[in-house]
CSV table of C-alpha atoms in Angstrom, one decimal:
chain,number,residue,atom,x,y,z
A,209,UNK,CA,7.7,-13.6,-13.6
A,210,UNK,CA,7.7,-10.1,-14.8
A,211,UNK,CA,6.6,-8.8,-18.2
A,212,UNK,CA,10.0,-9.2,-19.9
A,213,UNK,CA,10.9,-12.7,-18.5
A,214,UNK,CA,12.6,-11.5,-15.3
A,215,UNK,CA,12.1,-14.1,-12.2
A,216,UNK,CA,10.9,-12.1,-9.1
A,217,UNK,CA,11.4,-12.8,-5.6
A,218,UNK,CA,8.4,-14.8,-3.5
A,219,UNK,CA,7.7,-15.3,0.1
A,220,UNK,CA,8.2,-18.0,2.2
A,221,UNK,CA,10.7,-19.9,0.1
A,222,UNK,CA,12.3,-21.9,2.8
A,223,UNK,CA,9.0,-23.3,3.4
A,224,UNK,CA,8.4,-24.0,-0.3
A,225,UNK,CA,11.5,-25.7,-0.5
A,226,UNK,CA,10.9,-28.1,2.6
A,227,UNK,CA,7.8,-29.1,1.2
A,228,UNK,CA,9.0,-29.7,-2.6
A,229,UNK,CA,11.5,-32.3,-0.8
A,230,UNK,CA,8.6,-34.1,0.9
A,231,UNK,CA,7.0,-34.3,-2.3
A,232,UNK,CA,10.0,-36.0,-3.9
A,233,UNK,CA,11.4,-33.4,-6.0
A,234,UNK,CA,15.1,-33.3,-6.3
A,235,UNK,CA,15.7,-30.0,-7.8
A,236,UNK,CA,14.3,-26.3,-7.5
A,237,UNK,CA,14.8,-23.4,-9.8
A,238,UNK,CA,13.7,-20.6,-7.6
A,239,UNK,CA,14.5,-16.9,-7.9
A,240,UNK,CA,18.2,-15.9,-7.3
A,241,UNK,CA,17.0,-13.4,-4.9
A,242,UNK,CA,15.6,-16.0,-2.5
A,243,UNK,CA,18.6,-18.5,-2.9
A,244,UNK,CA,20.3,-17.2,0.3
A,245,UNK,CA,17.0,-17.6,2.3
A,246,UNK,CA,17.0,-21.1,2.3
A,247,UNK,CA,18.8,-23.6,4.2
A,248,UNK,CA,21.4,-25.9,2.4
A,249,UNK,CA,19.6,-29.4,2.2
A,250,UNK,CA,20.7,-32.9,1.3
A,251,UNK,CA,19.3,-34.3,-1.2
A,252,UNK,CA,18.0,-31.4,-3.4
A,253,UNK,CA,19.7,-29.3,-5.8
A,254,UNK,CA,18.8,-25.8,-5.6
A,255,UNK,CA,19.4,-23.6,-8.7
A,256,UNK,CA,18.8,-19.5,-8.3
A,257,UNK,CA,17.6,-18.0,-11.9
A,258,UNK,CA,17.3,-14.2,-12.8
A,259,UNK,CA,15.3,-14.4,-16.0
A,260,UNK,CA,13.4,-17.4,-17.9
A,261,UNK,CA,16.1,-17.9,-20.1
A,262,UNK,CA,18.1,-19.3,-17.1
A,263,UNK,CA,15.3,-21.1,-15.9
A,264,UNK,CA,15.0,-22.8,-19.3
A,265,UNK,CA,18.7,-23.7,-19.4
A,266,UNK,CA,18.6,-24.8,-15.6
A,267,UNK,CA,16.4,-27.6,-16.6
């Protein structure tokens, strides 16, 4: 998260999403810049956002 509300990319998003599924999460809101790095997984919705407003609206 940046100072003006932008959502910045993070490392190892594929591993983070896999761990989320193991913990039972059904939806992941993540930086839009990282969505392409994550494989499609059944049972989990992946939503890429660019700023805080988009993240709140995705909930």
